[in-house]
Structures are given as C-alpha cells and as structure tokens.
Amino acid sequence: MLVFRIERRSGLPAYLQIVQQVEQALRMGALAEGDKLPTAAQVAAATKVNPNTTLKAYRELERSGLVEVRQGSGTFITRSLATPQTAPESPLRTGLGDWVREAREQGLSSRDVSTLFGAVLGEYYPPTP
C-alpha cells in the first residue's frame, strides 16, 4: 500500500504532494492498473491532513485520467506511467543506484545528491515556461 508523506515546509500544497507521490509510484511501478488507493480518511489519519485535501488530490488525478472513483468502492488506478526504463531491474535504474551509492560512499548527503542531480538534470532538461 502507498504511504503518503507530507512535507509541511516544502511550500507545495499537500494535495499536490499527494498527486506527485501517486504519479511517482505509477512511474516506478509501485502502483499498477486496478490498484486501490487508500481512502481519504486513511490518508488523513496517516498524514494529519484534512480528508478534503486528499479528495482534492484524487479529483486532480481523476481529471488527468490516472484514477477512477467508484462510488462505495473507492479510488482505483486506471493506467500506469511506468516504462521499461524505470523498472527495478532496468539498466538505467541500476546505473543510477550505483551512482547514488558511490556518492554516499564519498560522503555526500542526500541533500547534496539531490542538489547535484537537480543541477545536472537542469542541463539536460531545461525548465519549460
């Protein structure tokens, strides 16, 4: 089951954090078509956010065609965002894991790695307006 983590100091609204976490789980193959998302009450209890925040996130995911709300049954994944390149055994993911492991062995913190990765990512994928 997907466990949501809300970073209160991130500046990103909680509902968008939930949307991003579902999208990330879909890209990484942690969620697949047919999987049921936790209820708004379950997310609220686990994250201390208002259930309406979760419902707003789920509506956004529904608008983007990623989930379907079935009255009385719950919210279900309707399609995946996973690609073969993001699968746990893919060469790209394995190589990235090796790189992160090496960065850690060289003493970089997770914040250092995130900053470095973001800088390099920006070189290859410039922000779009």
Tab-separated table of C-alpha atoms in Angstrom:
chain	number	residue	atom	x	y	z
A	1	MET	CA	0.000	0.000	0.000
A	2	LEU	CA	1.169	3.511	-0.810
A	3	VAL	CA	2.241	5.543	2.227
A	4	PHE	CA	1.997	9.291	1.751
A	5	ARG	CA	4.489	11.695	3.313
A	6	ILE	CA	3.592	15.356	3.563
A	7	GLU	CA	6.433	17.867	3.899
A	8	ARG	CA	4.822	20.821	5.598
A	9	ARG	CA	7.771	23.150	4.983
A	10	SER	CA	8.113	22.392	1.272
A	11	GLY	CA	5.881	25.249	0.146
A	12	LEU	CA	3.990	22.804	-2.086
A	13	PRO	CA	0.319	22.341	-1.163
A	14	ALA	CA	-0.409	18.977	0.474
A	15	TYR	CA	-2.848	17.945	-2.248
A	16	LEU	CA	-0.151	18.443	-4.915
A	17	GLN	CA	2.291	16.418	-2.842
A	18	ILE	CA	-0.244	13.574	-2.832
A	19	VAL	CA	-0.710	13.901	-6.614
A	20	GLN	CA	3.059	13.847	-7.168
A	21	GLN	CA	3.529	10.829	-4.917
A	22	VAL	CA	0.854	8.865	-6.779
A	23	GLU	CA	2.411	9.843	-10.122
A	24	GLN	CA	5.852	8.814	-8.880
A	25	ALA	CA	4.510	5.463	-7.658
A	26	LEU	CA	2.915	4.954	-11.075
A	27	ARG	CA	6.167	5.764	-12.872
A	28	MET	CA	8.165	3.427	-10.655
A	29	GLY	CA	5.675	0.578	-10.987
A	30	ALA	CA	4.753	0.617	-7.275
A	31	LEU	CA	1.129	1.157	-8.345
A	32	ALA	CA	-0.499	-0.570	-11.287
A	33	GLU	CA	-3.812	-0.517	-13.095
A	34	GLY	CA	-6.558	-1.800	-10.815
A	35	ASP	CA	-4.801	-0.981	-7.544
A	36	LYS	CA	-6.936	0.728	-4.928
A	37	LEU	CA	-5.718	3.927	-3.292
A	38	PRO	CA	-6.183	4.451	0.442
A	39	THR	CA	-9.365	6.215	1.482
A	40	ALA	CA	-9.332	9.916	2.303
A	41	ALA	CA	-9.856	9.004	5.953
A	42	GLN	CA	-6.865	6.637	5.907
A	43	VAL	CA	-4.643	9.288	4.323
A	44	ALA	CA	-5.885	11.896	6.806
A	45	ALA	CA	-5.112	9.624	9.747
A	46	ALA	CA	-1.636	8.808	8.451
A	47	THR	CA	-0.613	12.325	7.367
A	48	LYS	CA	-2.699	14.594	9.601
A	49	VAL	CA	-4.179	16.412	6.603
A	50	ASN	CA	-7.848	17.171	6.162
A	51	PRO	CA	-9.689	14.415	4.234
A	52	ASN	CA	-10.843	17.107	1.776
A	53	THR	CA	-7.179	17.646	0.857
A	54	THR	CA	-6.931	14.023	-0.233
A	55	LEU	CA	-10.236	14.235	-2.079
A	56	LYS	CA	-8.929	17.297	-3.956
A	57	ALA	CA	-5.798	15.343	-4.926
A	58	TYR	CA	-7.872	12.370	-6.061
A	59	ARG	CA	-10.096	14.664	-8.161
A	60	GLU	CA	-6.961	16.072	-9.815
A	61	LEU	CA	-5.734	12.539	-10.537
A	62	GLU	CA	-9.159	11.669	-11.929
A	63	ARG	CA	-9.099	14.731	-14.216
A	64	SER	CA	-5.739	13.581	-15.559
A	65	GLY	CA	-7.142	10.110	-16.282
A	66	LEU	CA	-4.979	8.245	-13.780
A	67	VAL	CA	-7.683	7.137	-11.359
A	68	GLU	CA	-11.360	6.330	-11.320
A	69	VAL	CA	-13.626	6.960	-8.344
A	70	ARG	CA	-16.155	4.175	-7.892
A	71	GLN	CA	-18.943	5.231	-5.536
A	72	GLY	CA	-18.977	2.985	-2.493
A	73	SER	CA	-15.890	1.056	-3.604
A	74	GLY	CA	-13.008	3.525	-3.562
A	75	THR	CA	-10.494	5.128	-5.888
A	76	PHE	CA	-8.705	2.864	-8.350
A	77	ILE	CA	-5.726	3.278	-10.671
A	78	THR	CA	-6.816	3.267	-14.322
A	79	ARG	CA	-3.451	3.388	-16.073
A	80	SER	CA	0.257	3.151	-15.400
A	81	LEU	CA	3.011	5.634	-16.101
A	82	ALA	CA	5.753	3.013	-15.767
A	83	THR	CA	8.154	2.412	-18.606
A	84	PRO	CA	10.640	-0.436	-19.023
A	85	GLN	CA	13.432	2.065	-18.287
A	86	THR	CA	12.081	2.728	-14.761
A	87	ALA	CA	11.607	-0.902	-13.741
A	88	PRO	CA	13.675	-2.023	-10.730
A	89	GLU	CA	15.878	-4.253	-12.901
A	90	SER	CA	16.417	-1.742	-15.721
A	91	PRO	CA	19.994	-0.771	-16.606
A	92	LEU	CA	19.231	2.937	-16.174
A	93	ARG	CA	17.861	2.465	-12.677
A	94	THR	CA	20.699	0.126	-11.739
A	95	GLY	CA	23.259	2.657	-13.004
A	96	LEU	CA	21.594	5.461	-11.082
A	97	GLY	CA	21.590	3.294	-7.962
A	98	ASP	CA	25.303	2.655	-8.413
A	99	TRP	CA	25.918	6.396	-8.802
A	100	VAL	CA	23.943	7.239	-5.646
A	101	ARG	CA	25.759	4.521	-3.711
A	102	GLU	CA	29.117	5.951	-4.842
A	103	ALA	CA	28.034	9.488	-3.895
A	104	ARG	CA	27.072	8.244	-0.442
A	105	GLU	CA	30.397	6.429	-0.041
A	106	GLN	CA	32.155	9.691	-0.928
A	107	GLY	CA	30.321	11.441	1.892
A	108	LEU	CA	27.617	13.340	0.053
A	109	SER	CA	24.397	13.885	1.991
A	110	SER	CA	21.016	13.196	0.402
A	111	ARG	CA	20.563	16.964	0.068
A	112	ASP	CA	23.949	17.195	-1.722
A	113	VAL	CA	22.938	14.389	-4.078
A	114	SER	CA	19.551	15.972	-4.725
A	115	THR	CA	21.138	19.349	-5.463
A	116	LEU	CA	23.772	17.840	-7.744
A	117	PHE	CA	21.228	15.714	-9.563
A	118	GLY	CA	18.898	18.702	-9.965
A	119	ALA	CA	21.703	20.812	-11.403
A	120	VAL	CA	22.691	18.168	-13.950
A	121	LEU	CA	19.065	17.398	-14.748
A	122	GLY	CA	18.527	21.092	-15.490
A	123	GLU	CA	21.372	20.989	-18.001
A	124	TYR	CA	19.686	18.231	-19.990
A	125	TYR	CA	16.048	19.106	-19.313
A	126	PRO	CA	15.781	22.891	-19.063
A	127	PRO	CA	12.642	24.178	-17.357
A	128	THR	CA	9.767	24.888	-19.704
A	129	PRO	CA	7.713	28.074	-19.340
